[in-house]
CSV table of C-alpha atoms in Angstrom, one decimal:
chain,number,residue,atom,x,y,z
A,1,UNK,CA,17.9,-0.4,-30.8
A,2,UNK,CA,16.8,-2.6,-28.1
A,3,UNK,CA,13.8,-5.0,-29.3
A,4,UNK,CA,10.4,-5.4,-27.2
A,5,UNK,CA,10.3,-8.5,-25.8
A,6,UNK,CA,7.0,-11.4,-24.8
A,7,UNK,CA,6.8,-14.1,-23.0
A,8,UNK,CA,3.7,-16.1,-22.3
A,9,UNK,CA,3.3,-18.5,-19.2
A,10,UNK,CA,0.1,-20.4,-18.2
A,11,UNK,CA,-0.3,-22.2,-14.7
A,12,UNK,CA,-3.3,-24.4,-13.0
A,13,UNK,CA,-5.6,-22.2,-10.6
A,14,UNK,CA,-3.3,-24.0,-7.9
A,15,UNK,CA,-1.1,-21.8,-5.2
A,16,UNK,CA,1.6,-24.0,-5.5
A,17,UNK,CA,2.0,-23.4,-9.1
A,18,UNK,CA,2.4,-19.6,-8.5
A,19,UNK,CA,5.9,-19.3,-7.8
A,20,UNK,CA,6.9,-21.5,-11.2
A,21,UNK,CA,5.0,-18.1,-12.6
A,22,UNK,CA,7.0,-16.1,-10.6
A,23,UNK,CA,10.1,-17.5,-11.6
A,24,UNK,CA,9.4,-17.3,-15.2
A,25,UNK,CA,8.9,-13.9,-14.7
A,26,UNK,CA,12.1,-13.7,-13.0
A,27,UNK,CA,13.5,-15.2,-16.2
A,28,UNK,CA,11.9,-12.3,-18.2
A,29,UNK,CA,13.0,-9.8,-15.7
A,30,UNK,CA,17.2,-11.0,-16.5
A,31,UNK,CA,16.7,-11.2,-20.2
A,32,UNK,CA,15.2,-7.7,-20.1
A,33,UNK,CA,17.9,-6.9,-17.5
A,34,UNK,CA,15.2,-5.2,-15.0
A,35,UNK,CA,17.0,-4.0,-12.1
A,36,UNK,CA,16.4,-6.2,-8.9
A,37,UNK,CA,14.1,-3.4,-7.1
A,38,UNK,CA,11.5,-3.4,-9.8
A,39,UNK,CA,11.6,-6.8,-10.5
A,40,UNK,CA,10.7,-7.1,-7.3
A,41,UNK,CA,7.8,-4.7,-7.1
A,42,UNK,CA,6.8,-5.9,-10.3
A,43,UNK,CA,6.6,-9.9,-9.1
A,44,UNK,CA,4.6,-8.6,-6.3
A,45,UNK,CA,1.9,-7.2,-8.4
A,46,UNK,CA,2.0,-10.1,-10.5
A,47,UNK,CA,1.9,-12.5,-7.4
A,48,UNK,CA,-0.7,-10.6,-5.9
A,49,UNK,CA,-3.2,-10.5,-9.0
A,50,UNK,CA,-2.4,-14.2,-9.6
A,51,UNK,CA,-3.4,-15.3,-6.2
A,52,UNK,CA,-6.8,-13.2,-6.5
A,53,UNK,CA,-7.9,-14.9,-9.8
A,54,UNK,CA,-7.1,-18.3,-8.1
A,55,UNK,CA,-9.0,-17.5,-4.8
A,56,UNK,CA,-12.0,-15.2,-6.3
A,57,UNK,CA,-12.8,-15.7,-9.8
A,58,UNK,CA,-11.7,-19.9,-9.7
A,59,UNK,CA,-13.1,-20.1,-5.9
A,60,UNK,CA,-9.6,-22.5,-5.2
A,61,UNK,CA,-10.7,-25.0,-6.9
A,62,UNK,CA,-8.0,-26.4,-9.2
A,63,UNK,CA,-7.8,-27.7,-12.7
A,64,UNK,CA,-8.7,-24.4,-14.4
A,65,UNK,CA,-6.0,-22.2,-16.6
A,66,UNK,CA,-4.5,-18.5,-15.1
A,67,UNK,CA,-2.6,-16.9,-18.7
A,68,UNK,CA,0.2,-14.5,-17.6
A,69,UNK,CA,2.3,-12.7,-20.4
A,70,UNK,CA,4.8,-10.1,-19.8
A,71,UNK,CA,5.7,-7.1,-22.4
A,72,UNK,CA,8.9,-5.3,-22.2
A,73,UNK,CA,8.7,-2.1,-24.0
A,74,UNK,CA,11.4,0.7,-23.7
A,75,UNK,CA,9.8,2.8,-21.0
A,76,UNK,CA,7.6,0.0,-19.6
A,77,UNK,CA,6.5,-3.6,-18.2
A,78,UNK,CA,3.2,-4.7,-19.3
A,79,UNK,CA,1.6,-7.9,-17.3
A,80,UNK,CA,-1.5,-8.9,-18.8
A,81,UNK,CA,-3.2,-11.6,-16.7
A,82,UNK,CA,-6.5,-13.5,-18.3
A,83,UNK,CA,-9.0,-16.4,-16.6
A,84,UNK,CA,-12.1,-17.8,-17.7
A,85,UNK,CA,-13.7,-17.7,-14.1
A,86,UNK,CA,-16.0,-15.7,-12.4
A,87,UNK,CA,-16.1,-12.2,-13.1
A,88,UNK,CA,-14.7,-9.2,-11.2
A,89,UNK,CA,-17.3,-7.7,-8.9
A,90,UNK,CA,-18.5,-4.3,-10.8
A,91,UNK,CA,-17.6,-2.3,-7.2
A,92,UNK,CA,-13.9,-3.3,-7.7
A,93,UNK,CA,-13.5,-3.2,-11.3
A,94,UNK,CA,-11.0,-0.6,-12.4
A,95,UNK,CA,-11.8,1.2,-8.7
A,96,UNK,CA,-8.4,2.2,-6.8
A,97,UNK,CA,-8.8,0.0,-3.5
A,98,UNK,CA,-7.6,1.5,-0.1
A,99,UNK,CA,-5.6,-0.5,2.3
A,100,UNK,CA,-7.3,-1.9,5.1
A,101,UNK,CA,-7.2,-0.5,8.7
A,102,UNK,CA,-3.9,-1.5,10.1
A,103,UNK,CA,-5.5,-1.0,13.5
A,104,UNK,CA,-8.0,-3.7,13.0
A,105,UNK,CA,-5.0,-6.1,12.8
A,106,UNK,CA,-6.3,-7.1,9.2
A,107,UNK,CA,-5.4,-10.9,8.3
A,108,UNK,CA,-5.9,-10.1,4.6
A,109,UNK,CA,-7.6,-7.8,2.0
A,110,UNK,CA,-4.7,-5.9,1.0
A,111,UNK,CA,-4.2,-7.7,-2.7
A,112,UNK,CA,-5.8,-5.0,-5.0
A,113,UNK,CA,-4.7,-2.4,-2.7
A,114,UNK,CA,-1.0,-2.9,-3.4
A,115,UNK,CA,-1.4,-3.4,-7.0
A,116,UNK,CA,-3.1,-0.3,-7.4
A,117,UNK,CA,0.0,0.7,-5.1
A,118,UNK,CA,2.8,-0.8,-7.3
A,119,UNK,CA,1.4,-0.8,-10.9
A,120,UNK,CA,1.1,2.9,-12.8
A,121,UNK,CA,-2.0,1.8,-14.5
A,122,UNK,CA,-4.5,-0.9,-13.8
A,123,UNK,CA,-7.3,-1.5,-16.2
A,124,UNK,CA,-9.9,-4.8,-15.9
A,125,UNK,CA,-12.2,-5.9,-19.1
A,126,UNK,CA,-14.0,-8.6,-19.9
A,127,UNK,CA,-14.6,-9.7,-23.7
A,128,UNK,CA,-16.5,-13.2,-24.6
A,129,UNK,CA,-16.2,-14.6,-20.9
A,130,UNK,CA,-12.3,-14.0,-20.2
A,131,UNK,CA,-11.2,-11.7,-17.8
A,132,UNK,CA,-8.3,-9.6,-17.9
A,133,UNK,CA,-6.3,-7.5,-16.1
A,134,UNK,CA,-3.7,-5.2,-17.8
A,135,UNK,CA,-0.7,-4.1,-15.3
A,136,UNK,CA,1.3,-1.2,-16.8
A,137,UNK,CA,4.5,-0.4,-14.8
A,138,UNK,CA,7.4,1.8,-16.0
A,139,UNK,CA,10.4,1.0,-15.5
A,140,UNK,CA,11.7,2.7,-13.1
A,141,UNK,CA,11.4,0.9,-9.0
A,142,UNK,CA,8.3,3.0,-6.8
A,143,UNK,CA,10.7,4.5,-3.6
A,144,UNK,CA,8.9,3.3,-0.9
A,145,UNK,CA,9.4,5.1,2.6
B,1,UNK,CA,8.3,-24.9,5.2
B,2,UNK,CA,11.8,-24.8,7.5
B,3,UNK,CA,11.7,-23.0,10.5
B,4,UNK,CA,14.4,-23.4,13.0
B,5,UNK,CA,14.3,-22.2,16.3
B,6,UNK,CA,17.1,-21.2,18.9
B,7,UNK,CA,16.1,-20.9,22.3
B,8,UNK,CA,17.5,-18.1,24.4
B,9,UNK,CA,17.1,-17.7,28.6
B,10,UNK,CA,14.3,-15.0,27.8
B,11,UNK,CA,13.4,-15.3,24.0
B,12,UNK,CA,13.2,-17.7,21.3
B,13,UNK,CA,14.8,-16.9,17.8
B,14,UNK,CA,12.9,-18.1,14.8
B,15,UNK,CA,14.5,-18.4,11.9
B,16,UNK,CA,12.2,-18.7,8.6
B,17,UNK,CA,14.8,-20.9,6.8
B,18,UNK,CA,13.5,-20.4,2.8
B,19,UNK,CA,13.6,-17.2,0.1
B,20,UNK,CA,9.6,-17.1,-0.6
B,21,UNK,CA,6.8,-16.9,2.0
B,22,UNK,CA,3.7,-17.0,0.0
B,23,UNK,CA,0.1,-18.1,-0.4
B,24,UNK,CA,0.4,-21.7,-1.3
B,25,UNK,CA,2.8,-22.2,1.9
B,26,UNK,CA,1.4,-19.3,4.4
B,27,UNK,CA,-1.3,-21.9,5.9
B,28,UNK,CA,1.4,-24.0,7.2
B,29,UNK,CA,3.8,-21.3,8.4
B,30,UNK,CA,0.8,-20.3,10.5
B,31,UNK,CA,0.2,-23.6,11.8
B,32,UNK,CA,3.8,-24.3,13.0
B,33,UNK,CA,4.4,-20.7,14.4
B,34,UNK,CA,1.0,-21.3,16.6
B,35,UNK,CA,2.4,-24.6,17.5
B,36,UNK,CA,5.6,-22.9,18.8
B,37,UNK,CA,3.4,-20.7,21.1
B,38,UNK,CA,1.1,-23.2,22.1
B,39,UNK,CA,4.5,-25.2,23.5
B,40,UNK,CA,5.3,-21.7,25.7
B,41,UNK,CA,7.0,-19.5,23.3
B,42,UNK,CA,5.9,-16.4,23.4
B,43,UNK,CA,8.7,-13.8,23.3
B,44,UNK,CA,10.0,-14.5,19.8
B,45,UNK,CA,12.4,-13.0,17.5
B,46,UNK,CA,11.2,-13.5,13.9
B,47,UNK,CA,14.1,-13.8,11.9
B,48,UNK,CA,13.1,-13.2,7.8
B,49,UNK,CA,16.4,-12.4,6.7
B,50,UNK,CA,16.6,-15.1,4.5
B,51,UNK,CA,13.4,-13.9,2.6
B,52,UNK,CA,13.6,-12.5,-0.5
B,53,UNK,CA,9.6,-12.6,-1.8
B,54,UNK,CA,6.5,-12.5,0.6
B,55,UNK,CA,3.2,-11.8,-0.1
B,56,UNK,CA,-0.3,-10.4,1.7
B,57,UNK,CA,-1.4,-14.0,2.2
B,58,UNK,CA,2.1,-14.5,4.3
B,59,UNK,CA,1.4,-11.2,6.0
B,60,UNK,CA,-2.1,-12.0,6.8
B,61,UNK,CA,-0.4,-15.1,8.6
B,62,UNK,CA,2.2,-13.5,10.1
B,63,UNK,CA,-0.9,-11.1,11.6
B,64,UNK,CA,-2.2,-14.4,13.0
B,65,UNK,CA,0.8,-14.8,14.5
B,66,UNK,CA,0.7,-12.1,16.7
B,67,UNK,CA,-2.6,-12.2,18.3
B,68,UNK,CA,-1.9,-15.9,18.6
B,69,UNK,CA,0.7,-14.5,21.2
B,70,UNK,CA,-1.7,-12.8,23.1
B,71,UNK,CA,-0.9,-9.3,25.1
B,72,UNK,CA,2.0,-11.0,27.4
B,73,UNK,CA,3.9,-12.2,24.1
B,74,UNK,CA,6.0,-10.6,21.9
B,75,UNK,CA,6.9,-10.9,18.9
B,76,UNK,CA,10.0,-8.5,16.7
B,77,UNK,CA,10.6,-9.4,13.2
B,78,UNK,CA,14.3,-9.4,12.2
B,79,UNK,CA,15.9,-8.8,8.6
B,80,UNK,CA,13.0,-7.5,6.2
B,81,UNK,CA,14.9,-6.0,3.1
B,82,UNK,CA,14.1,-5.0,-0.4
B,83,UNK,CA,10.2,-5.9,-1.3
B,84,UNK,CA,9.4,-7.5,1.4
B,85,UNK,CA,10.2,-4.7,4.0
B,86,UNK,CA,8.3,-2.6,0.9
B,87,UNK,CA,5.5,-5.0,1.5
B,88,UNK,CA,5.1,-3.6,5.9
B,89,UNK,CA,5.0,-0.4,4.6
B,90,UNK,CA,2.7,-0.2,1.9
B,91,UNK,CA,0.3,-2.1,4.2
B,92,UNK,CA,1.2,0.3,6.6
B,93,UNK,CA,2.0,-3.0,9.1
B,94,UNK,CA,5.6,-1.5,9.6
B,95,UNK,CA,3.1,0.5,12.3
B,96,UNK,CA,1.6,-2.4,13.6
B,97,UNK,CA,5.3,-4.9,14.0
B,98,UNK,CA,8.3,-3.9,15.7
B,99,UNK,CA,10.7,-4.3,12.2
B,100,UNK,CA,14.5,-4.6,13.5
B,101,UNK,CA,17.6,-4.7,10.5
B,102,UNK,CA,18.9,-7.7,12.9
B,103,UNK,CA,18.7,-10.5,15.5
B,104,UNK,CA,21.5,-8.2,17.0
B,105,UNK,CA,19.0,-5.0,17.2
B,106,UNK,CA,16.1,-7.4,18.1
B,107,UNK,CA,18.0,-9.1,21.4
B,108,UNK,CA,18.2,-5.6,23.0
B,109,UNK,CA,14.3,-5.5,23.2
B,110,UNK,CA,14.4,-8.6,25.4
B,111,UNK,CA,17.1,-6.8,27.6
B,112,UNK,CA,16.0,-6.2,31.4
B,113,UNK,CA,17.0,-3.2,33.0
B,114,UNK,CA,17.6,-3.8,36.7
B,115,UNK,CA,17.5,-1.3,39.0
């Protein structure tokens, strides 16, 4: 019977510290022997939703805490991501977000758009000032043509 | 951030020489890429093989990049695999780039035909 596994991680609300993140998860991802295309996907996603609490809800400023902690279960990946900064914009909160216009040659905005993309379910609360985000992924790699 | 770069008779070849293009290091990417233009490259072969992670922050750069070049240049990006090639097409920027498997398939767009 294969056991559920956790890990926790915590960074600074710095960009540089975001690949350390990633590469616990990539750590996660070999003990729970993911395959390479959905660890992959699955970094993205995490990536992606890291960057956004550091940019939005901590405005770049550093010397705040971004809480990641990765769930293994036997048909899914579970990344639960949790800040104390400002909160997520009612208009975007648990909203599937389009992709922008590729033919405005866009230099950003695509963040939530490729979670929603990636992840199978995306669900944002808030509870006594901490945000969270909730990333539910089976495990099985998106084919992406 | 390493790029090298390998200057041709009618292209430059740039080679992003690290795994992971992402947010923290995207700012500077930009900054030496526009460099490179601003000292008269402008047909460029982008070669990513070497990536294995980028993100929409690296992208958005990377989108910089190629108005930086302005309508003369142009700009083919060599060697996207695995999530980064998924990263052009969920963005739907596989549209907007001309995405090659290698410098090999990116040199014959810089071929003349003479008549």
């Amino acid at each position: 019977m294969v056991e559920d596994m956790m890990m926790r991680y915590s960074i600074d609300s710095d960009l540089s510290q975001v690949r350390e993140l990633a590469a616990a998860f990539q750590s996660f991802s070999e003990e729970e022997k993911l395959d390479n295309e959905l660890t992959g996907q699955l970094e993205l996603i995490l990536v992606e939703a890291v960057n956004n609490v550091i940019e939005h809800a901590y405005e770049l400023k550093q010397g705040s805490t971004v809480d990641a902690q990765f769930e293994a279960f036997h048909s899914k990946v579970v990344i639960t991501i949790s800040d104390r900064g400002l909160p997520v914009p009612e208009a975007v909160r648990n909203t599937e977000i389009d992709m922008p216009d590729m033919t405005d040659l866009p230099e950003g905005g695509w963040g939530l758009g490729l979670i929603y993309a990636l992840a199978d379910h995306v669900k944002h609360y808030m509870v006594d000032g901490l945000n969270v985000m909730v990333l539910t992924k089976q495990r099985v790699a998106a084919q992406i043509s | 951030m390493k790029l090298n770069i390998d200057k041709d008779t009618a292209f430059s070849i740039v080679s992003i020489n690290e795994s992971r293009l992402d947010a923290s290091v995207a700012p500077e990417f930009k900054q030496q890429m526009e460099k490179i233009i601003a000292d008269g490259n402008n047909q460029i072969i982008l070669d990513i093989s070497e990536l294995t992670f980028m993100d929409s922050s690296s992208l958005g750069a990377t989108v910089a990049v190629l108005k930086a070049m302005g309508s003369q240049g142009k700009l083919i990006i060599s060697g996207a695999s695995g999530v980064v090639l998924d990263l052009f097409k969920l963005t739907r920027m596989d549209q907007v780039f001309t995405l090659v498997s290698d410098v090999e398939e990116a040199r014959e767009h810089f071929v003349e035909t003479v008549y």
